[in-house]
PDB file of C-alpha atoms in Angstrom:
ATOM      1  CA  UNK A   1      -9.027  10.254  14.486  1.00  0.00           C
ATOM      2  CA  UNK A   2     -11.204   9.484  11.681  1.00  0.00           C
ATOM      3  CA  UNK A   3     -10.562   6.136   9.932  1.00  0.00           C
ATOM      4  CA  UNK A   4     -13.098   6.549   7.134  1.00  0.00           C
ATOM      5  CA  UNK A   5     -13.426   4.110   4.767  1.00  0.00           C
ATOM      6  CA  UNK A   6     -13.926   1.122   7.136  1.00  0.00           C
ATOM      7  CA  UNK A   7     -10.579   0.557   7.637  1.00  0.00           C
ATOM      8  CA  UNK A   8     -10.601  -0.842  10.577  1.00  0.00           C
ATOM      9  CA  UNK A   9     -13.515  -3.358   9.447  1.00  0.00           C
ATOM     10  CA  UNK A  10     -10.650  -5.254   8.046  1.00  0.00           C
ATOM     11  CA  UNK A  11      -7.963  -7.679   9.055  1.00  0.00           C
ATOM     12  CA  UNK A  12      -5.084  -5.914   7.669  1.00  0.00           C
ATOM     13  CA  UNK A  13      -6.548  -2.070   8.746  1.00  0.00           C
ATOM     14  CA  UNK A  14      -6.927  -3.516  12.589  1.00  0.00           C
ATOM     15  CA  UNK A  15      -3.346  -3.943  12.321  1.00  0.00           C
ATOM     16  CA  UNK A  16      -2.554  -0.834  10.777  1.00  0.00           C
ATOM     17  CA  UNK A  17      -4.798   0.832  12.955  1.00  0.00           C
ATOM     18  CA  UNK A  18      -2.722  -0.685  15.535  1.00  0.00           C
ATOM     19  CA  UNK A  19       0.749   0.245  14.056  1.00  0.00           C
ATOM     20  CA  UNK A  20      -0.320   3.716  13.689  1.00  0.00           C
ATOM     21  CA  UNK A  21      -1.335   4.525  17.031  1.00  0.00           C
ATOM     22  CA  UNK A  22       2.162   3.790  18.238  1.00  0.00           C
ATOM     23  CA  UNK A  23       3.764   4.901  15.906  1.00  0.00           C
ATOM     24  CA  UNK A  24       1.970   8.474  16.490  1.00  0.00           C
ATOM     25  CA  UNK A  25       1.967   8.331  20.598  1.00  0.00           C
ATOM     26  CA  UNK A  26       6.127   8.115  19.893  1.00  0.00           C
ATOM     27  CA  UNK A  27       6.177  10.575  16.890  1.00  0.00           C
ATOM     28  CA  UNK A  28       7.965   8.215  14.505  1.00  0.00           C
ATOM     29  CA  UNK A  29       4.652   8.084  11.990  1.00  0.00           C
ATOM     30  CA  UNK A  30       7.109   9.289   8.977  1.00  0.00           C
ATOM     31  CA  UNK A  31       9.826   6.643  10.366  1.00  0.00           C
ATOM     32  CA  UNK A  32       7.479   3.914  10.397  1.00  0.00           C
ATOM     33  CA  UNK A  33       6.094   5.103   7.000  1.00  0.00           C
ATOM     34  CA  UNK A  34       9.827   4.741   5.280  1.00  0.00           C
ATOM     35  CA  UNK A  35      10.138   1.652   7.021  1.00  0.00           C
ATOM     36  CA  UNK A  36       7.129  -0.020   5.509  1.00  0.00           C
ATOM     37  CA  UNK A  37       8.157   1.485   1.971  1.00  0.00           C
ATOM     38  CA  UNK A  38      11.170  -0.548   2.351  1.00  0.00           C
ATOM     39  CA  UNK A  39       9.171  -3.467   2.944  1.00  0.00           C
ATOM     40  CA  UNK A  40       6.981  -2.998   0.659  1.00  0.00           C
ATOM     41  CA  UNK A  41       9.444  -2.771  -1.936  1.00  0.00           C
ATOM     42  CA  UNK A  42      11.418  -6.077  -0.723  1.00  0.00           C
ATOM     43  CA  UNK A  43       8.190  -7.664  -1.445  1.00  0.00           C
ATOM     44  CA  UNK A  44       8.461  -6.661  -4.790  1.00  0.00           C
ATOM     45  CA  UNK A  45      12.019  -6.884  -5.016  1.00  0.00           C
ATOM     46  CA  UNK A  46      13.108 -10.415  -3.435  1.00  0.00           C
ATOM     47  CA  UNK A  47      11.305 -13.596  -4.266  1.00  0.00           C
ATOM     48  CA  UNK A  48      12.753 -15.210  -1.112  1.00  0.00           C
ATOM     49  CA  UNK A  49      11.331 -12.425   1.753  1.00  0.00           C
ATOM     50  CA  UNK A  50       7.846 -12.367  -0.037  1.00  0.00           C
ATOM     51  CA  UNK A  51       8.399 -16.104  -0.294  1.00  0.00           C
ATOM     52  CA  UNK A  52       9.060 -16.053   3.836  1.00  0.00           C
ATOM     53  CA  UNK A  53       5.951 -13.925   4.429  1.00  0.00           C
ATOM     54  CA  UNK A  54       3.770 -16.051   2.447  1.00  0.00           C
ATOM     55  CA  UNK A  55       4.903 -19.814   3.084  1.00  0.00           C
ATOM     56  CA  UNK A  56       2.839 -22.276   5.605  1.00  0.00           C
ATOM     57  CA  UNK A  57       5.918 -24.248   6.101  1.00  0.00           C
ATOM     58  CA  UNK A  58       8.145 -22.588   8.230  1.00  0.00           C
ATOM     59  CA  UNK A  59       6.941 -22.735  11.907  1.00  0.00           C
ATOM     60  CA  UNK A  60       6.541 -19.350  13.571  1.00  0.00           C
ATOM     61  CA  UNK A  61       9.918 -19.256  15.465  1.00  0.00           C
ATOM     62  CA  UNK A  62      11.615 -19.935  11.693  1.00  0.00           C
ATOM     63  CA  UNK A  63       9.712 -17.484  10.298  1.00  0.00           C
ATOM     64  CA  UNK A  64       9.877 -14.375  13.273  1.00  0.00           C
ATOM     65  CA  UNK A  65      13.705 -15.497  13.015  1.00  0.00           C
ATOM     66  CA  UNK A  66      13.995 -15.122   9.214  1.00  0.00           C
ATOM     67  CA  UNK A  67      11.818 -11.201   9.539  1.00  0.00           C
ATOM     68  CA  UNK A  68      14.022 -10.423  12.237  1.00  0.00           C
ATOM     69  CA  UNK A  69      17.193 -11.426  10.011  1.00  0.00           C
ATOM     70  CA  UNK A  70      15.235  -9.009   7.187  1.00  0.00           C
ATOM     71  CA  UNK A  71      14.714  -6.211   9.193  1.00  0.00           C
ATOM     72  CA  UNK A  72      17.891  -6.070  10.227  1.00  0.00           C
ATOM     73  CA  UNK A  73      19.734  -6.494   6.888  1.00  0.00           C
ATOM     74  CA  UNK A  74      16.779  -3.851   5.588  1.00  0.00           C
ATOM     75  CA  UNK A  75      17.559  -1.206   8.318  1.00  0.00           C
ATOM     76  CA  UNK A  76      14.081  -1.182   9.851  1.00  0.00           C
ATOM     77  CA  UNK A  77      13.061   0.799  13.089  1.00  0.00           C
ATOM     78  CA  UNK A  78      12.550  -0.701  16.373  1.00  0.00           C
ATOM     79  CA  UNK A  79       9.249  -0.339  15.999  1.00  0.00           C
ATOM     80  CA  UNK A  80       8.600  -1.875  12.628  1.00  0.00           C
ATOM     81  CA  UNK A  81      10.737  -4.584  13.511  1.00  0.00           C
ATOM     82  CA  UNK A  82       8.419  -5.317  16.653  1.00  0.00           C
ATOM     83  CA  UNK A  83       5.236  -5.120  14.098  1.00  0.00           C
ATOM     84  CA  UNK A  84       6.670  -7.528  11.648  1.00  0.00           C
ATOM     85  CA  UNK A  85       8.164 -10.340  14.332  1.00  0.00           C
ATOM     86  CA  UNK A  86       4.257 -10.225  15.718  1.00  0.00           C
ATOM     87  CA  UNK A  87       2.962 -10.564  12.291  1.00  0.00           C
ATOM     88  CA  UNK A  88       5.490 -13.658  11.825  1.00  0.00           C
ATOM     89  CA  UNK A  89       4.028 -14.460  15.488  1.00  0.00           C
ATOM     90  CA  UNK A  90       0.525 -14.573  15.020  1.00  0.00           C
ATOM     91  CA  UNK A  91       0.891 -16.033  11.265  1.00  0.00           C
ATOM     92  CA  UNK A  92      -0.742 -12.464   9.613  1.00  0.00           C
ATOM     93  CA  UNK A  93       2.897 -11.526   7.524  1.00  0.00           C
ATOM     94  CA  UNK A  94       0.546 -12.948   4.313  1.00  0.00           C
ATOM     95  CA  UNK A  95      -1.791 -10.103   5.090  1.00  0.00           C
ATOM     96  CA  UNK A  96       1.147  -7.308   4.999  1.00  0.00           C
ATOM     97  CA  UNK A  97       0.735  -5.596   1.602  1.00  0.00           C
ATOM     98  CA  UNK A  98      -2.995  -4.356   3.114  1.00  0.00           C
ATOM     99  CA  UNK A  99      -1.172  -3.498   6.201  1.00  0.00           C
ATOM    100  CA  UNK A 100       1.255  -1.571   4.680  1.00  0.00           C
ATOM    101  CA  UNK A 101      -1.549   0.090   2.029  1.00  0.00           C
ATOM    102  CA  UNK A 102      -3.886   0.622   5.112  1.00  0.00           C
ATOM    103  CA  UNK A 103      -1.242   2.204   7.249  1.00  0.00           C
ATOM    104  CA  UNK A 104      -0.445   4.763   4.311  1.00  0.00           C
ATOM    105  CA  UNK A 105      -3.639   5.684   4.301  1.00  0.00           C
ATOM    106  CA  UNK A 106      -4.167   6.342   7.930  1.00  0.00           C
ATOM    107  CA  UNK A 107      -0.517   8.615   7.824  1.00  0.00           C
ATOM    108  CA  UNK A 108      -2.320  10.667   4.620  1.00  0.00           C
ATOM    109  CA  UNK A 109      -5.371  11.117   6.565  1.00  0.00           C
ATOM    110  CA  UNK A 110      -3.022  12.113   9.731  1.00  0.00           C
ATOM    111  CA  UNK A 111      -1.442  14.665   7.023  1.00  0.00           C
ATOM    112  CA  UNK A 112      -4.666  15.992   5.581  1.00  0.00           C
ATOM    113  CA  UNK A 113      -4.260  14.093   2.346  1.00  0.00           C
ATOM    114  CA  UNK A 114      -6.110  11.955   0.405  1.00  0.00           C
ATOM    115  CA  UNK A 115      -4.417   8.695  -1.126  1.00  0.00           C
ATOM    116  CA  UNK A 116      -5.216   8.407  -5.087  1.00  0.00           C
ATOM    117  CA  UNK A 117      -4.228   4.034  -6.032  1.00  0.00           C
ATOM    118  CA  UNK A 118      -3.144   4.743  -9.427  1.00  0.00           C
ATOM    119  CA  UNK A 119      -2.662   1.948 -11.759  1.00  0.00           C
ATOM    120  CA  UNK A 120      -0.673   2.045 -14.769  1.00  0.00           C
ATOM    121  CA  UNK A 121       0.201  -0.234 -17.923  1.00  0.00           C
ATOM    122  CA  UNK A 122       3.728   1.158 -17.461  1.00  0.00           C
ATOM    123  CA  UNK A 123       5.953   2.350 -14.554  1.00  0.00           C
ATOM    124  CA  UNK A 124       5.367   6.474 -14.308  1.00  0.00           C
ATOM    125  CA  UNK A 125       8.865   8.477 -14.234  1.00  0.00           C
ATOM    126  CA  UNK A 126       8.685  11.265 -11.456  1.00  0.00           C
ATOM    127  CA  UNK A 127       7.449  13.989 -13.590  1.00  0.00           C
ATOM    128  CA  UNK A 128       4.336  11.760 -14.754  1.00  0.00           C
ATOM    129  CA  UNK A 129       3.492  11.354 -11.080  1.00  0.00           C
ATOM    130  CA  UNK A 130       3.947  15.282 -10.156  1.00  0.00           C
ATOM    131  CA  UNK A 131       2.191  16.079 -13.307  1.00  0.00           C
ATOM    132  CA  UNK A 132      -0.270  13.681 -11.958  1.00  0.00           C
ATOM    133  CA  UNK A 133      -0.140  14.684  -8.287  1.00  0.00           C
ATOM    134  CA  UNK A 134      -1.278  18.343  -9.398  1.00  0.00           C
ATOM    135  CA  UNK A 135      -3.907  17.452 -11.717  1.00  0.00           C
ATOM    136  CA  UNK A 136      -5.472  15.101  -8.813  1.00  0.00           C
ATOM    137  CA  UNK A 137      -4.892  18.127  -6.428  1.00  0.00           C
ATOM    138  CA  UNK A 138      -7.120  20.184  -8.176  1.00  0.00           C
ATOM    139  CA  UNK A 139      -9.418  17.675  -8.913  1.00  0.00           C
ATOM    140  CA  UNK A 140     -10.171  16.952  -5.484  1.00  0.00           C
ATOM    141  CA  UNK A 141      -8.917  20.197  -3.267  1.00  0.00           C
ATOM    142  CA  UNK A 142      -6.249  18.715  -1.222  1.00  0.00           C
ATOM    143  CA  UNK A 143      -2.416  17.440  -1.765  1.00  0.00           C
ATOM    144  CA  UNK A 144      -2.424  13.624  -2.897  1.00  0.00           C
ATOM    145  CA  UNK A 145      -0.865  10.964  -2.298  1.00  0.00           C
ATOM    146  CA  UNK A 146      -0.592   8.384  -5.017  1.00  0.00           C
ATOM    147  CA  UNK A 147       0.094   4.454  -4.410  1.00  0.00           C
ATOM    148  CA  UNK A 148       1.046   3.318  -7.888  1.00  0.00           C
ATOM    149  CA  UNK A 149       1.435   0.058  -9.107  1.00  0.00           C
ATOM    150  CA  UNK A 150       1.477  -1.731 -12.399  1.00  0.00           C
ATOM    151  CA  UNK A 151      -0.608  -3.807 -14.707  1.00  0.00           C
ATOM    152  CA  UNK A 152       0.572  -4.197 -18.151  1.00  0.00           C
ATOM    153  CA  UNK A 153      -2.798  -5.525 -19.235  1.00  0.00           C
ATOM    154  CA  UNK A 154      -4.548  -2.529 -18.991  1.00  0.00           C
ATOM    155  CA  UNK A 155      -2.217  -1.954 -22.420  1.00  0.00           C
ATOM    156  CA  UNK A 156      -1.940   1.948 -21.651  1.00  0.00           C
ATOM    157  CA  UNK A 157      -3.994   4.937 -19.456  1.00  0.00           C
ATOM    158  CA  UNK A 158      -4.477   4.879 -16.182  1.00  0.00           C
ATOM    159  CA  UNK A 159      -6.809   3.937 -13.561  1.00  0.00           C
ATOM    160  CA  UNK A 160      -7.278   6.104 -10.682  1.00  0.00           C
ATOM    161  CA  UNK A 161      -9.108   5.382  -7.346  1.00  0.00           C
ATOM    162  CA  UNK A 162      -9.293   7.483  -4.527  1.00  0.00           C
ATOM    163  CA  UNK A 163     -11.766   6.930  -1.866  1.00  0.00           C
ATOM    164  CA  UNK A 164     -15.053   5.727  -3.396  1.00  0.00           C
ATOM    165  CA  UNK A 165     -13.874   7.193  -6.881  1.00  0.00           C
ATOM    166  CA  UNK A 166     -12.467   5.776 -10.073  1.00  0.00           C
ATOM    167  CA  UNK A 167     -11.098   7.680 -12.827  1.00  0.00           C
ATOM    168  CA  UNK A 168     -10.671   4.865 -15.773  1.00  0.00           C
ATOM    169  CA  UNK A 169      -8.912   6.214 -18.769  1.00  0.00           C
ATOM    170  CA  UNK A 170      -7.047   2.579 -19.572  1.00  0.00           C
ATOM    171  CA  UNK A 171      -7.183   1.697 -23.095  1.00  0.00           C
ATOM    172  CA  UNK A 172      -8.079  -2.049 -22.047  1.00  0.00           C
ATOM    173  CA  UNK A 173     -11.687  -0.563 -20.656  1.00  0.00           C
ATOM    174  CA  UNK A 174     -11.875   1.477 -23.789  1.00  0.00           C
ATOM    175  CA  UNK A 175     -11.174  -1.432 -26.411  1.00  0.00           C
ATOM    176  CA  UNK A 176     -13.528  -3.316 -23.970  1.00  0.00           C
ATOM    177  CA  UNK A 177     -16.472  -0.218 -24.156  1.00  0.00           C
ATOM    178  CA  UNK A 178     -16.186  -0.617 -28.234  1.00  0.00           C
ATOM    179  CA  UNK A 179     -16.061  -4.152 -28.588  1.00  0.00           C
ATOM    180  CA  UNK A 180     -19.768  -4.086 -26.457  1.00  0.00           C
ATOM    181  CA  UNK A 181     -20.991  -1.504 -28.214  1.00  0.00           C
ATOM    182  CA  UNK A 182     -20.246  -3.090 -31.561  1.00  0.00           C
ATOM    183  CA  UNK A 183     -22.198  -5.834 -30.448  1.00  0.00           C
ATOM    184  CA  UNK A 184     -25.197  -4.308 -30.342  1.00  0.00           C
TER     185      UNK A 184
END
């Protein structure tokens, strides 16, 4: 397998590296893919488990204890769970939003996709993102997969990476453009 883009250069795509290879010898990549959106969306979500996977006070047995709890309470798979109580283990749960980013790359890749990180001032419904899924499809020639998050200071547009590539249509990097060019 291919892991372009020096994924596994990294902390957090060693791991993921890691995750994925089990998780394709035992054919759960798409189980282990839904398991990580959850997570990645209780990070979001709940002060208190991003607060758990981010604080140097709690020992490691507290904090494998407190993931295991989580994992439970989030429906995780067996192997997920594993992942995460090593994480808590070997003190790397801080590093899990790469993990879970690098991992979703590797199962696009596995797929034949390509992953488009989208950025937007303002959450995209689900016909802004299929809209925006087929104009990146012909774009680039193959189904995408987009990672979207949001950043309100960008004030509007978009900002689209995929791969080496960034499509910036945000009206913060417009205003920005003007204001230097009015300068002289």
């Amino acid at each position: 397998m291919d892991n372009s883009g020096g994924i596994q250069a990294s902390l957090s795509g060693r791991y993921a590296t890691a995750l994925f290879d089990l998780a394709r010898e035992g054919g759960s990549i798409a189980t282990v893919e839904s398991s990580l959106a959850t997570v990645r969306q209780a990070l979001t979500e709940s002060a208190d488990f991003a607060a758990l996977t981010k604080s140097p006070l709690l020992g490691r047995d507290e904090t494998a204890r407190g993931v295991a709890a989580a994992a439970g309470t989030m429906k995780l798979d067996p192997l997920t769970t594993r992942f995460l109580g090593v994480l808590a283990q070997n003190r790397r749960l801080s590093a899990l939003p790469g993990m879970i980013r690098d991992f979703r790359t590797l199962a696009a890749q596995h797929r034949g996709e390509v992953t488009a990180q989208v950025t937007s001032a303002h959450p995209l419904d689900a016909a802004q993102v299929a809209e925006l899924k087929t104009q990146l499809r012909t774009r680039v020639g193959r189904d995408v997969n987009v990672d979207l998050s949001v950043d309100p200071s960008l004030l509007g547009g978009l900002v689209v990476k995929i791969g080496s590539q960034m499509i910036d249509s945000s009206i913060k990097t417009r205003l920005n453009s003007l204001a230097h060019a009015m300068k002289g």
